[in-house]
């Protein structure tokens, strides 16, 4: 019985949160790797673009809730997502037209693009905080439990309860569906293959008749979808606070680099590598060892490798190690 309690403990505090958080990071990492692989620059505004898309989704969620429109047991945010995506894409295309297009036309080096993206990051931060404010914002109806810890304990008679939120299940399933559609699009459609050709060799792609304007447009559209859905899923699972999305930029970039920058599948897996690393290294294992060890060997301390305050230090450490020993990432070579 103690072994089962230990397993439930790990499921509740490590496995399910790791899958959920990893899915959210994976979408952001694919966003980063697409922009880098096709438009050839590191977009440091990634976190704040996700914040903008989430903000628009929240605003439409509140509007639909004020009208009494809902999806019953499912979050109202699922209705608002298409509207959030639309305004996110519109915002990205506006930024591209008035900012990035100029530097792309001038054939500016990637470093200059990266510096420009930092400017876009600060502007986007300001826009989000002016519109919705700097404080915590919630979707109101997103925090619904499929099963609560107390109910699980009563059903099973175990000491440990398993809590499962609808937002966690939605996050995992939406990520799987979205990433599957993206990989199908990149590998099976003419436009997707054109994007990969443009990424591999821009000059040869232009000679083959590929329209660079179309490639840029489609890239930003896909990036807008990924940013909004990834940000909204994170906000539903936790809460929306603009500065949190800025902080998430480090684990998102770490996930993209660990998986191999320019490799969407590697970025997808990199999200889970970073998420589980952060959780595994900052979780306190005292209760787990109490279940699995004899009473005489039970630990007195928390048995925690790192405090949760150092969660982002884990991402940074992994990023540095990968850059030092395997700069190409887990999956060597570009596949985009």
mmCIF file of C-alpha atoms in Angstrom:
data_model
loop_
_atom_site.group_PDB
_atom_site.id
_atom_site.type_symbol
_atom_site.label_atom_id
_atom_site.label_comp_id
_atom_site.label_asym_id
_atom_site.label_seq_id
_atom_site.Cartn_x
_atom_site.Cartn_y
_atom_site.Cartn_z
ATOM 1 C CA UNK A 1 0.000 0.000 0.000
ATOM 2 C CA UNK A 2 2.839 2.409 0.807
ATOM 3 C CA UNK A 3 4.357 1.784 -2.627
ATOM 4 C CA UNK A 4 1.054 2.719 -4.297
ATOM 5 C CA UNK A 5 0.900 5.877 -2.165
ATOM 6 C CA UNK A 6 4.435 6.742 -3.300
ATOM 7 C CA UNK A 7 3.481 6.264 -6.958
ATOM 8 C CA UNK A 8 0.357 8.424 -6.575
ATOM 9 C CA UNK A 9 2.500 11.076 -4.880
ATOM 10 C CA UNK A 10 4.879 11.192 -7.842
ATOM 11 C CA UNK A 11 2.006 11.224 -10.327
ATOM 12 C CA UNK A 12 0.342 14.105 -8.522
ATOM 13 C CA UNK A 13 3.367 16.317 -7.950
ATOM 14 C CA UNK A 14 5.828 15.387 -10.713
ATOM 15 C CA UNK A 15 4.445 13.420 -13.657
ATOM 16 C CA UNK A 16 1.170 15.239 -14.381
ATOM 17 C CA UNK A 17 2.547 18.757 -13.670
ATOM 18 C CA UNK A 18 5.647 17.876 -15.746
ATOM 19 C CA UNK A 19 3.563 16.805 -18.745
ATOM 20 C CA UNK A 20 1.413 19.925 -18.476
ATOM 21 C CA UNK A 21 4.268 22.394 -18.026
ATOM 22 C CA UNK A 22 6.330 20.598 -20.668
ATOM 23 C CA UNK A 23 3.486 20.910 -23.188
ATOM 24 C CA UNK A 24 3.311 24.658 -22.574
ATOM 25 C CA UNK A 25 7.081 25.055 -22.937
ATOM 26 C CA UNK A 26 7.074 22.854 -26.048
ATOM 27 C CA UNK A 27 4.694 25.188 -27.901
ATOM 28 C CA UNK A 28 6.838 28.194 -26.996
ATOM 29 C CA UNK A 29 10.028 26.375 -28.016
ATOM 30 C CA UNK A 30 8.564 25.445 -31.419
ATOM 31 C CA UNK A 31 7.635 29.127 -31.828
ATOM 32 C CA UNK A 32 11.273 30.096 -31.174
ATOM 33 C CA UNK A 33 12.708 27.441 -33.473
ATOM 34 C CA UNK A 34 10.366 28.344 -36.357
ATOM 35 C CA UNK A 35 11.307 32.023 -36.199
ATOM 36 C CA UNK A 36 14.993 31.151 -35.928
ATOM 37 C CA UNK A 37 14.920 28.499 -38.636
ATOM 38 C CA UNK A 38 12.962 30.485 -41.230
ATOM 39 C CA UNK A 39 13.404 34.176 -40.393
ATOM 40 C CA UNK A 40 16.896 33.559 -38.980
ATOM 41 C CA UNK A 41 16.920 35.448 -35.719
ATOM 42 C CA UNK A 42 16.403 34.755 -32.027
ATOM 43 C CA UNK A 43 13.105 36.387 -31.085
ATOM 44 C CA UNK A 44 13.507 37.587 -27.501
ATOM 45 C CA UNK A 45 9.938 38.908 -27.563
ATOM 46 C CA UNK A 46 8.597 35.339 -27.508
ATOM 47 C CA UNK A 47 7.384 35.376 -23.892
ATOM 48 C CA UNK A 48 5.696 38.746 -24.215
ATOM 49 C CA UNK A 49 4.072 37.807 -27.522
ATOM 50 C CA UNK A 50 2.603 34.807 -25.713
ATOM 51 C CA UNK A 51 1.480 37.254 -23.024
ATOM 52 C CA UNK A 52 -0.240 39.461 -25.624
ATOM 53 C CA UNK A 53 -2.123 36.526 -27.159
ATOM 54 C CA UNK A 54 -3.185 35.333 -23.705
ATOM 55 C CA UNK A 55 -4.351 38.828 -22.775
ATOM 56 C CA UNK A 56 -6.599 39.003 -25.846
ATOM 57 C CA UNK A 57 -7.984 35.552 -25.050
ATOM 58 C CA UNK A 58 -8.759 36.642 -21.478
ATOM 59 C CA UNK A 59 -10.508 39.808 -22.649
ATOM 60 C CA UNK A 60 -12.743 37.847 -25.013
ATOM 61 C CA UNK A 61 -13.308 35.204 -22.335
ATOM 62 C CA UNK A 62 -14.579 37.890 -19.946
ATOM 63 C CA UNK A 63 -16.770 39.318 -22.718
ATOM 64 C CA UNK A 64 -18.374 35.960 -23.487
ATOM 65 C CA UNK A 65 -18.863 35.281 -19.784
ATOM 66 C CA UNK A 66 -20.618 38.650 -19.400
ATOM 67 C CA UNK A 67 -23.031 37.543 -22.141
ATOM 68 C CA UNK A 68 -23.645 34.244 -20.382
ATOM 69 C CA UNK A 69 -21.923 32.245 -23.144
ATOM 70 C CA UNK A 70 -20.038 29.184 -21.951
ATOM 71 C CA UNK A 71 -19.036 25.631 -22.848
ATOM 72 C CA UNK A 72 -20.421 24.078 -19.690
ATOM 73 C CA UNK A 73 -17.738 21.913 -18.102
ATOM 74 C CA UNK A 74 -15.091 23.194 -20.517
ATOM 75 C CA UNK A 75 -13.391 26.598 -20.106
ATOM 76 C CA UNK A 76 -15.009 29.529 -21.934
ATOM 77 C CA UNK A 77 -11.482 30.417 -23.072
ATOM 78 C CA UNK A 78 -11.760 27.708 -25.745
ATOM 79 C CA UNK A 79 -14.403 29.864 -27.461
ATOM 80 C CA UNK A 80 -12.252 32.960 -27.052
ATOM 81 C CA UNK A 81 -9.052 31.339 -28.390
ATOM 82 C CA UNK A 82 -9.787 31.912 -32.124
ATOM 83 C CA UNK A 83 -10.334 35.629 -31.432
ATOM 84 C CA UNK A 84 -7.133 35.796 -29.378
ATOM 85 C CA UNK A 85 -5.262 34.054 -32.213
ATOM 86 C CA UNK A 86 -6.664 36.504 -34.786
ATOM 87 C CA UNK A 87 -5.515 39.585 -32.856
ATOM 88 C CA UNK A 88 -2.174 37.958 -32.046
ATOM 89 C CA UNK A 89 -1.514 37.290 -35.743
ATOM 90 C CA UNK A 90 -2.636 40.829 -36.595
ATOM 91 C CA UNK A 91 -0.246 42.232 -33.977
ATOM 92 C CA UNK A 92 2.649 40.079 -35.218
ATOM 93 C CA UNK A 93 2.094 41.042 -38.852
ATOM 94 C CA UNK A 94 1.941 44.721 -37.843
ATOM 95 C CA UNK A 95 5.230 44.423 -35.945
ATOM 96 C CA UNK A 96 6.787 42.590 -38.898
ATOM 97 C CA UNK A 97 5.636 45.220 -41.398
ATOM 98 C CA UNK A 98 6.814 48.237 -39.423
ATOM 99 C CA UNK A 99 9.879 46.756 -37.694
ATOM 100 C CA UNK A 100 11.317 43.434 -38.867
ATOM 101 C CA UNK A 101 10.632 43.921 -42.601
ATOM 102 C CA UNK A 102 12.994 46.892 -42.785
ATOM 103 C CA UNK A 103 15.906 44.918 -41.295
ATOM 104 C CA UNK A 104 15.065 41.885 -43.441
ATOM 105 C CA UNK A 105 15.189 44.085 -46.577
ATOM 106 C CA UNK A 106 18.516 45.523 -45.439
ATOM 107 C CA UNK A 107 19.873 41.980 -44.921
ATOM 108 C CA UNK A 108 20.782 42.888 -41.361
ATOM 109 C CA UNK A 109 22.826 40.373 -39.329
ATOM 110 C CA UNK A 110 21.003 38.079 -36.866
ATOM 111 C CA UNK A 111 22.479 39.947 -33.886
ATOM 112 C CA UNK A 112 20.819 43.168 -35.024
ATOM 113 C CA UNK A 113 17.513 41.328 -35.437
ATOM 114 C CA UNK A 114 17.857 39.971 -31.900
ATOM 115 C CA UNK A 115 18.465 43.477 -30.509
ATOM 116 C CA UNK A 116 15.423 44.761 -32.372
ATOM 117 C CA UNK A 117 13.338 41.935 -30.920
ATOM 118 C CA UNK A 118 14.330 43.106 -27.419
ATOM 119 C CA UNK A 119 12.848 46.503 -28.297
ATOM 120 C CA UNK A 120 9.678 44.759 -29.487
ATOM 121 C CA UNK A 121 9.670 42.839 -26.201
ATOM 122 C CA UNK A 122 9.619 46.029 -24.098
ATOM 123 C CA UNK A 123 6.943 47.624 -26.285
ATOM 124 C CA UNK A 124 4.761 44.507 -26.050
ATOM 125 C CA UNK A 125 5.235 44.413 -22.260
ATOM 126 C CA UNK A 126 4.074 48.021 -22.035
ATOM 127 C CA UNK A 127 1.035 47.411 -24.257
ATOM 128 C CA UNK A 128 -0.063 44.395 -22.208
ATOM 129 C CA UNK A 129 0.349 46.163 -18.851
ATOM 130 C CA UNK A 130 -1.467 49.273 -20.060
ATOM 131 C CA UNK A 131 -4.428 47.262 -21.321
ATOM 132 C CA UNK A 132 -4.870 44.594 -18.641
ATOM 133 C CA UNK A 133 -2.594 45.731 -15.816
ATOM 134 C CA UNK A 134 0.396 44.092 -14.102
ATOM 135 C CA UNK A 135 -1.509 41.969 -11.566
ATOM 136 C CA UNK A 136 -2.811 38.405 -11.575
ATOM 137 C CA UNK A 137 -5.759 37.740 -13.870
ATOM 138 C CA UNK A 138 -7.802 34.542 -13.985
ATOM 139 C CA UNK A 139 -10.144 33.061 -16.551
ATOM 140 C CA UNK A 140 -12.678 32.402 -13.742
ATOM 141 C CA UNK A 141 -13.997 29.108 -15.091
ATOM 142 C CA UNK A 142 -10.792 27.333 -16.050
ATOM 143 C CA UNK A 143 -9.977 25.782 -12.672
ATOM 144 C CA UNK A 144 -12.310 22.798 -12.743
ATOM 145 C CA UNK A 145 -11.276 19.455 -11.336
ATOM 146 C CA UNK A 146 -12.014 16.175 -13.091
ATOM 147 C CA UNK A 147 -11.168 14.518 -9.798
ATOM 148 C CA UNK A 148 -10.159 16.095 -6.491
ATOM 149 C CA UNK A 149 -7.594 14.709 -4.065
ATOM 150 C CA UNK A 150 -10.180 14.205 -1.322
ATOM 151 C CA UNK A 151 -12.514 12.337 -3.685
ATOM 152 C CA UNK A 152 -9.665 10.113 -4.831
ATOM 153 C CA UNK A 153 -8.773 9.270 -1.228
ATOM 154 C CA UNK A 154 -12.398 8.376 -0.452
ATOM 155 C CA UNK A 155 -12.653 6.195 -3.576
ATOM 156 C CA UNK A 156 -9.403 4.289 -3.066
ATOM 157 C CA UNK A 157 -8.816 4.428 0.694
ATOM 158 C CA UNK A 158 -5.242 5.606 0.071
ATOM 159 C CA UNK A 159 -3.426 8.232 2.103
ATOM 160 C CA UNK A 160 -2.409 10.150 -1.006
ATOM 161 C CA UNK A 161 -4.940 11.861 -3.254
ATOM 162 C CA UNK A 162 -4.677 12.386 -6.998
ATOM 163 C CA UNK A 163 -5.988 15.735 -8.240
ATOM 164 C CA UNK A 164 -6.555 16.172 -11.962
ATOM 165 C CA UNK A 165 -7.680 19.498 -13.413
ATOM 166 C CA UNK A 166 -9.543 19.767 -16.695
ATOM 167 C CA UNK A 167 -6.996 22.360 -17.816
ATOM 168 C CA UNK A 168 -4.171 19.826 -17.455
ATOM 169 C CA UNK A 169 -5.951 17.291 -19.645
ATOM 170 C CA UNK A 170 -6.888 19.988 -22.178
ATOM 171 C CA UNK A 171 -3.283 21.237 -22.276
ATOM 172 C CA UNK A 172 -1.830 17.801 -23.020
ATOM 173 C CA UNK A 173 -4.405 16.856 -25.661
ATOM 174 C CA UNK A 174 -4.407 20.243 -27.400
ATOM 175 C CA UNK A 175 -0.594 20.198 -27.559
ATOM 176 C CA UNK A 176 -0.525 16.702 -29.084
ATOM 177 C CA UNK A 177 -3.155 17.631 -31.683
ATOM 178 C CA UNK A 178 -1.587 20.998 -32.530
ATOM 179 C CA UNK A 179 1.962 19.640 -32.837
ATOM 180 C CA UNK A 180 0.755 16.679 -34.934
ATOM 181 C CA UNK A 181 -1.019 19.070 -37.330
ATOM 182 C CA UNK A 182 2.076 21.276 -37.507
ATOM 183 C CA UNK A 183 4.395 18.366 -38.349
ATOM 184 C CA UNK A 184 1.913 17.136 -40.945
ATOM 185 C CA UNK A 185 1.763 20.637 -42.452
ATOM 186 C CA UNK A 186 5.553 21.015 -42.599
ATOM 187 C CA UNK A 187 6.186 17.562 -44.065
ATOM 188 C CA UNK A 188 3.150 16.892 -46.265
ATOM 189 C CA UNK A 189 1.927 20.171 -47.737
ATOM 190 C CA UNK A 190 3.465 22.200 -50.547
ATOM 191 C CA UNK A 191 3.674 25.334 -48.381
ATOM 192 C CA UNK A 192 5.316 23.410 -45.543
ATOM 193 C CA UNK A 193 7.915 21.934 -47.872
ATOM 194 C CA UNK A 194 8.526 25.420 -49.297
ATOM 195 C CA UNK A 195 9.156 26.703 -45.775
ATOM 196 C CA UNK A 196 11.688 23.947 -45.168
ATOM 197 C CA UNK A 197 13.371 24.662 -48.502
ATOM 198 C CA UNK A 198 13.503 28.393 -47.724
ATOM 199 C CA UNK A 199 15.027 27.647 -44.334
ATOM 200 C CA UNK A 200 17.626 25.283 -45.801
ATOM 201 C CA UNK A 201 18.809 27.515 -48.665
ATOM 202 C CA UNK A 202 17.137 30.871 -49.224
ATOM 203 C CA UNK A 203 18.850 31.672 -52.543
ATOM 204 C CA UNK A 204 18.074 28.271 -54.059
ATOM 205 C CA UNK A 205 14.489 28.494 -52.834
ATOM 206 C CA UNK A 206 14.053 31.890 -54.522
ATOM 207 C CA UNK A 207 15.449 30.484 -57.766
ATOM 208 C CA UNK A 208 12.892 27.682 -57.502
ATOM 209 C CA UNK A 209 10.067 30.213 -57.531
ATOM 210 C CA UNK A 210 9.206 30.203 -53.830
ATOM 211 C CA UNK A 211 7.575 33.463 -52.763
ATOM 212 C CA UNK A 212 9.458 34.811 -49.701
ATOM 213 C CA UNK A 213 6.545 37.084 -48.709
ATOM 214 C CA UNK A 214 4.239 34.098 -48.478
ATOM 215 C CA UNK A 215 6.776 32.174 -46.402
ATOM 216 C CA UNK A 216 7.164 35.064 -43.964
ATOM 217 C CA UNK A 217 3.376 35.485 -43.725
ATOM 218 C CA UNK A 218 2.733 31.790 -43.054
ATOM 219 C CA UNK A 219 5.566 31.691 -40.496
ATOM 220 C CA UNK A 220 4.066 34.543 -38.482
ATOM 221 C CA UNK A 221 0.586 33.016 -38.726
ATOM 222 C CA UNK A 222 1.839 29.695 -37.331
ATOM 223 C CA UNK A 223 3.873 31.531 -34.689
ATOM 224 C CA UNK A 224 0.762 33.482 -33.674
ATOM 225 C CA UNK A 225 -1.245 30.289 -33.263
ATOM 226 C CA UNK A 226 1.484 28.644 -31.183
ATOM 227 C CA UNK A 227 2.053 31.730 -29.021
ATOM 228 C CA UNK A 228 -1.612 32.291 -28.242
ATOM 229 C CA UNK A 229 -2.506 28.675 -27.547
ATOM 230 C CA UNK A 230 0.666 28.040 -25.532
ATOM 231 C CA UNK A 231 0.188 31.215 -23.492
ATOM 232 C CA UNK A 232 -3.532 30.634 -22.921
ATOM 233 C CA UNK A 233 -2.954 27.047 -21.804
ATOM 234 C CA UNK A 234 -0.327 28.257 -19.339
ATOM 235 C CA UNK A 235 -2.687 30.944 -18.042
ATOM 236 C CA UNK A 236 -5.563 28.489 -17.683
ATOM 237 C CA UNK A 237 -3.426 26.017 -15.782
ATOM 238 C CA UNK A 238 -1.890 28.601 -13.467
ATOM 239 C CA UNK A 239 -2.876 32.243 -13.810
ATOM 240 C CA UNK A 240 -2.078 35.163 -16.059
ATOM 241 C CA UNK A 241 0.548 37.623 -14.908
ATOM 242 C CA UNK A 242 2.474 39.530 -17.622
ATOM 243 C CA UNK A 243 5.873 39.316 -15.908
ATOM 244 C CA UNK A 244 5.566 35.517 -15.585
ATOM 245 C CA UNK A 245 5.623 35.177 -19.356
ATOM 246 C CA UNK A 246 8.772 37.271 -19.533
ATOM 247 C CA UNK A 247 10.376 34.921 -16.999
ATOM 248 C CA UNK A 248 9.336 31.905 -19.076
ATOM 249 C CA UNK A 249 11.537 33.111 -21.916
ATOM 250 C CA UNK A 250 14.581 31.387 -20.360
ATOM 251 C CA UNK A 251 13.095 27.854 -20.117
ATOM 252 C CA UNK A 252 11.524 28.275 -23.568
ATOM 253 C CA UNK A 253 14.867 29.186 -25.157
ATOM 254 C CA UNK A 254 16.558 26.420 -23.184
ATOM 255 C CA UNK A 255 14.032 23.921 -24.554
ATOM 256 C CA UNK A 256 14.602 25.113 -28.134
ATOM 257 C CA UNK A 257 18.400 24.901 -27.817
ATOM 258 C CA UNK A 258 18.391 21.565 -25.966
ATOM 259 C CA UNK A 259 16.261 20.072 -28.741
ATOM 260 C CA UNK A 260 18.427 21.578 -31.481
ATOM 261 C CA UNK A 261 17.647 25.098 -32.666
ATOM 262 C CA UNK A 262 15.849 24.925 -36.002
ATOM 263 C CA UNK A 263 14.438 21.473 -35.228
ATOM 264 C CA UNK A 264 10.677 21.592 -34.339
ATOM 265 C CA UNK A 265 10.562 17.994 -33.115
ATOM 266 C CA UNK A 266 13.650 18.555 -30.976
ATOM 267 C CA UNK A 267 12.072 21.725 -29.549
ATOM 268 C CA UNK A 268 8.932 19.723 -28.735
ATOM 269 C CA UNK A 269 10.920 17.141 -26.764
ATOM 270 C CA UNK A 270 13.152 19.843 -25.290
ATOM 271 C CA UNK A 271 10.109 21.375 -23.606
ATOM 272 C CA UNK A 272 9.536 18.172 -21.634
ATOM 273 C CA UNK A 273 13.244 17.779 -20.833
ATOM 274 C CA UNK A 274 13.340 21.255 -19.268
ATOM 275 C CA UNK A 275 9.994 20.881 -17.483
ATOM 276 C CA UNK A 276 10.809 17.543 -15.871
ATOM 277 C CA UNK A 277 14.335 18.693 -14.991
ATOM 278 C CA UNK A 278 12.983 21.742 -13.158
ATOM 279 C CA UNK A 279 10.364 19.734 -11.272
ATOM 280 C CA UNK A 280 12.568 16.731 -10.447
ATOM 281 C CA UNK A 281 15.393 18.882 -9.082
ATOM 282 C CA UNK A 282 13.209 21.208 -6.997
ATOM 283 C CA UNK A 283 10.717 18.710 -5.558
ATOM 284 C CA UNK A 284 11.014 17.744 -1.862
ATOM 285 C CA UNK A 285 11.169 13.916 -1.721
ATOM 286 C CA UNK A 286 10.783 13.495 2.056
ATOM 287 C CA UNK A 287 7.253 12.080 1.906
ATOM 288 C CA UNK A 288 8.180 9.776 -0.972
ATOM 289 C CA UNK A 289 11.066 8.247 0.982
ATOM 290 C CA UNK A 290 8.885 7.863 4.075
ATOM 291 C CA UNK A 291 6.652 5.596 1.997
ATOM 292 C CA UNK A 292 9.401 3.517 0.369
ATOM 293 C CA UNK A 293 12.054 3.276 3.122
ATOM 294 C CA UNK A 294 11.963 1.442 6.473
ATOM 295 C CA UNK A 295 11.015 3.614 9.463
ATOM 296 C CA UNK A 296 14.591 3.575 10.777
ATOM 297 C CA UNK A 297 15.842 5.116 7.509
ATOM 298 C CA UNK A 298 13.206 7.812 7.157
ATOM 299 C CA UNK A 299 14.793 11.203 6.336
ATOM 300 C CA UNK A 300 14.477 14.163 8.673
ATOM 301 C CA UNK A 301 15.031 16.903 6.121
ATOM 302 C CA UNK A 302 13.054 17.785 3.004
ATOM 303 C CA UNK A 303 15.392 15.787 0.698
ATOM 304 C CA UNK A 304 15.260 18.612 -1.822
ATOM 305 C CA UNK A 305 18.180 19.151 -4.174
ATOM 306 C CA UNK A 306 17.257 22.762 -4.910
ATOM 307 C CA UNK A 307 14.709 25.215 -3.584
ATOM 308 C CA UNK A 308 11.855 26.114 -5.930
ATOM 309 C CA UNK A 309 13.339 29.621 -5.954
ATOM 310 C CA UNK A 310 16.087 28.181 -8.160
ATOM 311 C CA UNK A 311 13.737 26.688 -10.747
ATOM 312 C CA UNK A 312 14.971 28.970 -13.519
ATOM 313 C CA UNK A 313 18.569 28.278 -12.505
ATOM 314 C CA UNK A 314 17.965 24.686 -13.596
ATOM 315 C CA UNK A 315 16.967 25.873 -17.086
ATOM 316 C CA UNK A 316 19.971 28.161 -17.247
ATOM 317 C CA UNK A 317 22.365 25.416 -16.127
ATOM 318 C CA UNK A 318 21.021 22.961 -18.702
ATOM 319 C CA UNK A 319 21.271 25.647 -21.381
ATOM 320 C CA UNK A 320 24.922 26.360 -20.526
ATOM 321 C CA UNK A 321 25.844 22.652 -20.387
ATOM 322 C CA UNK A 322 24.241 21.969 -23.776
ATOM 323 C CA UNK A 323 25.933 24.985 -25.360
ATOM 324 C CA UNK A 324 29.310 23.856 -23.990
ATOM 325 C CA UNK A 325 29.155 20.151 -24.765
ATOM 326 C CA UNK A 326 26.540 19.708 -27.507
ATOM 327 C CA UNK A 327 25.731 23.053 -29.164
ATOM 328 C CA UNK A 328 23.732 21.303 -31.907
ATOM 329 C CA UNK A 329 21.261 19.994 -29.314
ATOM 330 C CA UNK A 330 19.794 16.531 -28.822
ATOM 331 C CA UNK A 331 18.913 16.213 -32.496
ATOM 332 C CA UNK A 332 21.909 17.245 -34.542
ATOM 333 C CA UNK A 333 21.301 19.189 -37.716
ATOM 334 C CA UNK A 334 18.396 21.251 -39.003
ATOM 335 C CA UNK A 335 15.259 19.535 -40.222
ATOM 336 C CA UNK A 336 13.161 22.634 -40.761
#
